[in-house]
mmCIF file of C-alpha atoms in Angstrom:
data_model
loop_
_atom_site.group_PDB
_atom_site.id
_atom_site.type_symbol
_atom_site.label_atom_id
_atom_site.label_comp_id
_atom_site.label_asym_id
_atom_site.label_seq_id
_atom_site.Cartn_x
_atom_site.Cartn_y
_atom_site.Cartn_z
ATOM 1 C CA GLY A 42 -12.986 3.553 4.486
ATOM 2 C CA GLN A 43 -9.746 4.327 6.221
ATOM 3 C CA GLN A 44 -7.738 7.226 4.844
ATOM 4 C CA LEU A 45 -4.262 8.475 5.539
ATOM 5 C CA ASN A 46 -3.426 12.126 5.086
ATOM 6 C CA GLN A 47 0.220 12.490 4.133
ATOM 7 C CA SER A 48 2.019 15.798 3.905
ATOM 8 C CA PRO A 49 3.670 17.523 2.297
ATOM 9 C CA GLN A 50 2.767 16.316 -1.166
ATOM 10 C CA SER A 51 6.196 17.289 -2.486
ATOM 11 C CA MET A 52 9.431 18.802 -1.240
ATOM 12 C CA PHE A 53 12.401 20.430 -2.960
ATOM 13 C CA ILE A 54 15.473 20.684 -0.771
ATOM 14 C CA GLN A 55 19.211 21.212 -0.997
ATOM 15 C CA GLU A 56 21.624 18.405 -0.345
ATOM 16 C CA GLY A 57 22.557 18.313 3.321
ATOM 17 C CA GLU A 58 19.252 19.642 4.590
ATOM 18 C CA ASP A 59 16.987 17.724 6.944
ATOM 19 C CA VAL A 60 13.520 16.624 5.848
ATOM 20 C CA SER A 61 10.348 15.869 7.757
ATOM 21 C CA MET A 62 7.085 14.390 6.542
ATOM 22 C CA ASN A 63 4.072 13.078 8.389
ATOM 23 C CA CYS A 64 0.878 11.115 8.186
ATOM 24 C CA THR A 65 -2.331 11.374 10.119
ATOM 25 C CA SER A 66 -5.370 9.185 10.201
ATOM 26 C CA SER A 67 -8.884 9.228 11.557
ATOM 27 C CA SER A 68 -8.463 5.544 12.399
ATOM 28 C CA ILE A 69 -6.209 3.802 14.872
ATOM 29 C CA PHE A 70 -3.541 1.522 13.413
ATOM 30 C CA ASN A 71 -1.544 -1.139 15.199
ATOM 31 C CA THR A 72 1.426 -0.753 12.882
ATOM 32 C CA TRP A 73 2.825 2.167 10.922
ATOM 33 C CA LEU A 74 5.267 1.661 8.086
ATOM 34 C CA TRP A 75 7.312 3.939 5.904
ATOM 35 C CA TYR A 76 8.251 2.929 2.374
ATOM 36 C CA LYS A 77 10.344 4.530 -0.371
ATOM 37 C CA GLN A 78 9.544 3.997 -4.019
ATOM 38 C CA ASP A 79 11.925 4.787 -6.856
ATOM 39 C CA PRO A 80 10.503 5.342 -10.362
ATOM 40 C CA GLY A 81 9.400 2.089 -11.973
ATOM 41 C CA GLU A 82 10.133 0.058 -8.860
ATOM 42 C CA GLY A 83 8.158 -1.438 -6.023
ATOM 43 C CA PRO A 84 8.150 0.144 -2.559
ATOM 44 C CA VAL A 85 11.019 -0.697 -0.243
ATOM 45 C CA LEU A 86 10.407 -0.852 3.489
ATOM 46 C CA LEU A 87 12.375 1.765 5.424
ATOM 47 C CA ILE A 88 11.034 1.577 8.955
ATOM 48 C CA ALA A 89 8.307 -0.378 10.729
ATOM 49 C CA LEU A 90 6.741 0.883 13.963
ATOM 50 C CA TYR A 91 4.817 -1.470 16.205
ATOM 51 C CA LYS A 92 4.255 0.337 19.500
ATOM 52 C CA ALA A 93 2.571 3.647 20.282
ATOM 53 C CA GLY A 94 5.211 6.224 21.107
ATOM 54 C CA GLU A 95 7.969 4.143 19.542
ATOM 55 C CA LEU A 96 10.883 6.062 18.047
ATOM 56 C CA THR A 97 12.991 4.066 15.618
ATOM 57 C CA SER A 98 16.040 4.933 13.551
ATOM 58 C CA ASN A 99 17.515 3.401 10.437
ATOM 59 C CA GLY A 100 20.719 5.225 9.542
ATOM 60 C CA ARG A 101 19.789 8.803 8.696
ATOM 61 C CA LEU A 102 16.097 8.021 8.967
ATOM 62 C CA THR A 103 14.051 8.388 12.118
ATOM 63 C CA ALA A 104 10.362 7.640 12.496
ATOM 64 C CA GLN A 105 7.937 7.817 15.376
ATOM 65 C CA PHE A 106 4.623 6.147 16.041
ATOM 66 C CA GLY A 107 2.231 8.651 17.622
ATOM 67 C CA ILE A 108 0.870 8.045 21.098
ATOM 68 C CA THR A 109 -2.710 8.117 19.832
ATOM 69 C CA ARG A 110 -1.860 5.523 17.136
ATOM 70 C CA LYS A 111 -3.294 7.919 14.578
ATOM 71 C CA ASP A 112 -0.148 9.558 13.301
ATOM 72 C CA SER A 113 3.502 9.090 12.429
ATOM 73 C CA PHE A 114 6.380 11.171 11.144
ATOM 74 C CA LEU A 115 9.533 10.386 9.203
ATOM 75 C CA ASN A 116 12.678 12.502 9.400
ATOM 76 C CA ILE A 117 15.639 12.270 7.053
ATOM 77 C CA SER A 118 18.793 13.985 8.218
ATOM 78 C CA ALA A 119 21.593 15.328 6.036
ATOM 79 C CA SER A 120 19.859 14.493 2.778
ATOM 80 C CA ILE A 121 21.819 13.179 -0.195
ATOM 81 C CA PRO A 122 20.878 12.949 -3.887
ATOM 82 C CA SER A 123 19.978 9.258 -3.654
ATOM 83 C CA ASP A 124 17.221 10.138 -1.171
ATOM 84 C CA VAL A 125 15.188 11.291 -4.161
ATOM 85 C CA GLY A 126 11.984 9.321 -4.564
ATOM 86 C CA ILE A 127 8.449 8.977 -3.299
ATOM 87 C CA TYR A 128 7.940 8.228 0.364
ATOM 88 C CA PHE A 129 4.759 6.514 1.449
ATOM 89 C CA CYS A 130 3.380 5.992 4.909
ATOM 90 C CA ALA A 131 1.154 2.991 5.446
ATOM 91 C CA GLY A 132 -1.040 1.899 8.305
ATOM 92 C CA GLN A 133 -1.871 -1.668 9.150
ATOM 93 C CA MET A 134 -4.542 -2.910 11.490
ATOM 94 C CA GLY A 135 -2.566 -6.100 11.856
ATOM 95 C CA GLY A 136 -3.278 -9.385 13.479
ATOM 96 C CA GLY A 137 -5.163 -12.429 12.274
ATOM 97 C CA SER A 138 -6.380 -12.154 8.716
ATOM 98 C CA ASN A 139 -6.305 -8.370 8.567
ATOM 99 C CA TYR A 140 -2.883 -7.684 7.127
ATOM 100 C CA LYS A 141 -4.185 -5.063 4.725
ATOM 101 C CA LEU A 142 -2.192 -1.876 4.301
ATOM 102 C CA THR A 143 -3.694 1.543 3.802
ATOM 103 C CA PHE A 144 -1.296 3.881 2.014
ATOM 104 C CA GLY A 145 -0.906 7.609 2.152
ATOM 105 C CA LYS A 146 -0.729 9.512 -1.132
ATOM 106 C CA GLY A 147 3.027 9.888 -0.924
ATOM 107 C CA THR A 148 5.595 12.659 -0.589
ATOM 108 C CA LEU A 149 7.760 13.324 -3.625
ATOM 109 C CA LEU A 150 11.235 14.336 -2.473
ATOM 110 C CA THR A 151 13.657 16.118 -4.758
ATOM 111 C CA VAL A 152 17.190 16.796 -3.548
ATOM 112 C CA ASN A 153 19.259 19.373 -5.392
ATOM 113 C CA PRO A 154 23.008 18.628 -5.290
ATOM 114 C CA GLY B 1140 16.261 -12.009 2.858
ATOM 115 C CA ALA B 1141 12.548 -11.455 2.134
ATOM 116 C CA VAL B 1142 12.926 -10.999 -1.613
ATOM 117 C CA VAL B 1143 9.884 -10.895 -3.861
ATOM 118 C CA SER B 1144 10.145 -11.096 -7.625
ATOM 119 C CA GLN B 1145 7.665 -10.393 -10.395
ATOM 120 C CA HIS B 1146 7.569 -11.540 -13.981
ATOM 121 C CA PRO B 1147 7.395 -9.997 -16.450
ATOM 122 C CA SER B 1148 8.680 -6.550 -15.518
ATOM 123 C CA ARG B 1149 7.017 -5.021 -18.562
ATOM 124 C CA VAL B 1150 4.342 -6.282 -20.925
ATOM 125 C CA ILE B 1151 2.594 -4.745 -23.887
ATOM 126 C CA CYS B 1152 -0.489 -6.439 -25.232
ATOM 127 C CA LYS B 1153 -3.348 -5.839 -27.602
ATOM 128 C CA SER B 1154 -6.801 -4.980 -26.368
ATOM 129 C CA GLY B 1155 -8.886 -8.077 -25.730
ATOM 130 C CA THR B 1156 -6.019 -10.377 -24.876
ATOM 131 C CA SER B 1157 -5.185 -11.823 -21.459
ATOM 132 C CA VAL B 1158 -1.990 -11.246 -19.537
ATOM 133 C CA LYS B 1159 -0.580 -13.280 -16.661
ATOM 134 C CA ILE B 1160 1.709 -11.743 -14.052
ATOM 135 C CA GLU B 1161 3.672 -13.904 -11.620
ATOM 136 C CA CYS B 1162 4.681 -13.007 -8.078
ATOM 137 C CA ARG B 1163 7.228 -15.175 -6.289
ATOM 138 C CA SER B 1164 8.685 -15.121 -2.803
ATOM 139 C CA LEU B 1165 12.266 -16.226 -3.404
ATOM 140 C CA ASP B 1166 13.629 -16.986 0.039
ATOM 141 C CA PHE B 1167 10.576 -17.409 2.237
ATOM 142 C CA GLN B 1168 7.175 -18.994 2.253
ATOM 143 C CA ALA B 1169 4.205 -16.690 1.893
ATOM 144 C CA THR B 1170 0.767 -17.894 2.885
ATOM 145 C CA THR B 1171 -0.628 -14.494 2.030
ATOM 146 C CA MET B 1172 0.179 -12.304 -0.953
ATOM 147 C CA PHE B 1173 -1.389 -9.046 -2.040
ATOM 148 C CA TRP B 1174 -1.970 -7.450 -5.421
ATOM 149 C CA TYR B 1175 -1.914 -3.691 -5.847
ATOM 150 C CA ARG B 1176 -2.458 -1.362 -8.765
ATOM 151 C CA GLN B 1177 -0.775 2.005 -9.082
ATOM 152 C CA PHE B 1178 -1.721 4.614 -11.668
ATOM 153 C CA PRO B 1179 0.772 7.363 -12.563
ATOM 154 C CA LYS B 1180 1.478 9.799 -9.753
ATOM 155 C CA GLN B 1181 -0.939 8.005 -7.459
ATOM 156 C CA SER B 1182 -0.643 5.775 -4.441
ATOM 157 C CA LEU B 1183 -0.928 2.013 -4.296
ATOM 158 C CA MET B 1184 -4.464 0.683 -4.242
ATOM 159 C CA LEU B 1185 -5.095 -2.813 -2.949
ATOM 160 C CA MET B 1186 -6.914 -5.002 -5.447
ATOM 161 C CA ALA B 1187 -7.073 -8.328 -3.673
ATOM 162 C CA THR B 1188 -5.657 -10.529 -0.946
ATOM 163 C CA SER B 1189 -4.438 -13.918 -2.093
ATOM 164 C CA ASN B 1190 -4.254 -16.848 0.298
ATOM 165 C CA GLU B 1191 -2.544 -20.104 -0.578
ATOM 166 C CA GLY B 1192 -5.012 -22.838 -1.309
ATOM 167 C CA SER B 1193 -8.126 -20.706 -1.100
ATOM 168 C CA LYS B 1194 -10.030 -18.121 -3.094
ATOM 169 C CA ALA B 1195 -8.754 -14.586 -3.190
ATOM 170 C CA THR B 1196 -10.566 -11.788 -1.402
ATOM 171 C CA TYR B 1197 -11.235 -8.829 -3.662
ATOM 172 C CA GLU B 1198 -11.573 -5.204 -2.654
ATOM 173 C CA GLN B 1199 -14.765 -3.364 -3.412
ATOM 174 C CA GLY B 1200 -14.979 -2.333 -7.044
ATOM 175 C CA VAL B 1201 -12.447 -4.882 -8.310
ATOM 176 C CA GLU B 1202 -13.953 -7.399 -10.728
ATOM 177 C CA LYS B 1203 -12.952 -10.899 -9.711
ATOM 178 C CA ASP B 1204 -13.815 -12.328 -13.127
ATOM 179 C CA LYS B 1205 -11.547 -9.824 -14.820
ATOM 180 C CA PHE B 1206 -8.612 -10.093 -12.450
ATOM 181 C CA LEU B 1207 -8.107 -13.793 -11.825
ATOM 182 C CA ILE B 1208 -5.838 -14.696 -8.939
ATOM 183 C CA ASN B 1209 -4.325 -18.093 -8.280
ATOM 184 C CA HIS B 1210 -2.147 -18.833 -5.255
ATOM 185 C CA ALA B 1211 -1.283 -22.460 -5.853
ATOM 186 C CA SER B 1212 1.839 -22.702 -3.714
ATOM 187 C CA LEU B 1213 3.477 -20.991 -0.762
ATOM 188 C CA THR B 1214 5.866 -19.143 -3.058
ATOM 189 C CA LEU B 1215 3.784 -18.251 -6.106
ATOM 190 C CA SER B 1216 0.711 -16.164 -6.818
ATOM 191 C CA THR B 1217 -0.465 -15.197 -10.282
ATOM 192 C CA LEU B 1218 -2.684 -12.371 -11.471
ATOM 193 C CA THR B 1219 -4.333 -12.755 -14.866
ATOM 194 C CA VAL B 1220 -5.856 -9.688 -16.449
ATOM 195 C CA THR B 1221 -8.500 -11.090 -18.773
ATOM 196 C CA SER B 1222 -9.744 -9.323 -21.891
ATOM 197 C CA ALA B 1223 -7.468 -6.407 -21.166
ATOM 198 C CA HIS B 1224 -8.450 -2.900 -22.261
ATOM 199 C CA PRO B 1225 -6.416 0.319 -22.399
ATOM 200 C CA GLU B 1226 -7.868 1.470 -19.072
ATOM 201 C CA ASP B 1227 -6.234 -1.584 -17.463
ATOM 202 C CA SER B 1228 -2.830 -0.122 -18.310
ATOM 203 C CA SER B 1229 -1.128 0.406 -14.978
ATOM 204 C CA PHE B 1230 1.712 -0.614 -12.678
ATOM 205 C CA TYR B 1231 0.810 -3.844 -10.910
ATOM 206 C CA ILE B 1232 2.702 -4.623 -7.710
ATOM 207 C CA CYS B 1233 2.513 -7.664 -5.482
ATOM 208 C CA SER B 1234 3.595 -8.085 -1.898
ATOM 209 C CA ALA B 1235 3.985 -11.024 0.427
ATOM 210 C CA THR B 1236 4.040 -11.663 4.145
ATOM 211 C CA GLN B 1237 6.234 -14.365 5.588
ATOM 212 C CA THR B 1238 4.418 -17.402 6.928
ATOM 213 C CA GLY B 1239 4.829 -17.433 10.690
ATOM 214 C CA GLY B 1240 6.509 -14.046 10.665
ATOM 215 C CA THR B 1241 5.336 -10.513 11.338
ATOM 216 C CA ASP B 1242 2.650 -8.801 9.264
ATOM 217 C CA THR B 1243 5.302 -6.863 7.338
ATOM 218 C CA GLN B 1244 4.663 -6.852 3.598
ATOM 219 C CA TYR B 1245 7.611 -7.181 1.240
ATOM 220 C CA PHE B 1246 6.984 -5.786 -2.198
ATOM 221 C CA GLY B 1247 7.950 -7.008 -5.621
ATOM 222 C CA PRO B 1248 9.498 -4.704 -8.240
ATOM 223 C CA GLY B 1249 6.229 -4.284 -10.114
ATOM 224 C CA THR B 1250 4.973 -5.059 -13.614
ATOM 225 C CA ARG B 1251 4.220 -2.299 -16.091
ATOM 226 C CA LEU B 1252 1.225 -3.307 -18.224
ATOM 227 C CA THR B 1253 0.430 -1.371 -21.371
ATOM 228 C CA VAL B 1254 -2.671 -2.311 -23.316
ATOM 229 C CA LEU B 1255 -2.804 -0.960 -26.841
#
């Protein structure tokens, strides 16, 4: 089946630092998504990418959809304590009845004040 | 917009009993809903795809007779864990896509199931 390789597995940073995480896949996806999950909560959508090469920002977050459609990265600038959580990438084939998401294993982010 | 709720948020039950979890799209219609399971420190694993008015499609390895899914309306899908056992203890999360919208999935807050 499809697999997403997400790295790093965890990160410990100081408040104010920038963060970068990425996902790669052996399969091509039509859509890449980045979610954040707080403990005991469901994932919350941060950024959705629909076109190869697309670079999209959401506040301090920036994500890009790789040209090959097999990778994506998420950057967080000037981190703050509330950025703590697990970040998941997800790929979606999309279209018709194939809405299924394939998730990466997540990146646990810890921000030290 | 695009709010998904789940009920209950937490449930503790005895082994052998059945538990029903509800997933509702509050401000949109959802022809398709998804059920995921997440074990501690692991990623979300898709269990099944639920389509309004038709039978759910289960992922490989997921027992359809154990995890009963009903999607009777455009705003409600239910997951019933039948004859629950301790190994069924997990975080169950649903998501929904907006009818006529993009393929973006909006997730519920999850239900923590503990089977004693």
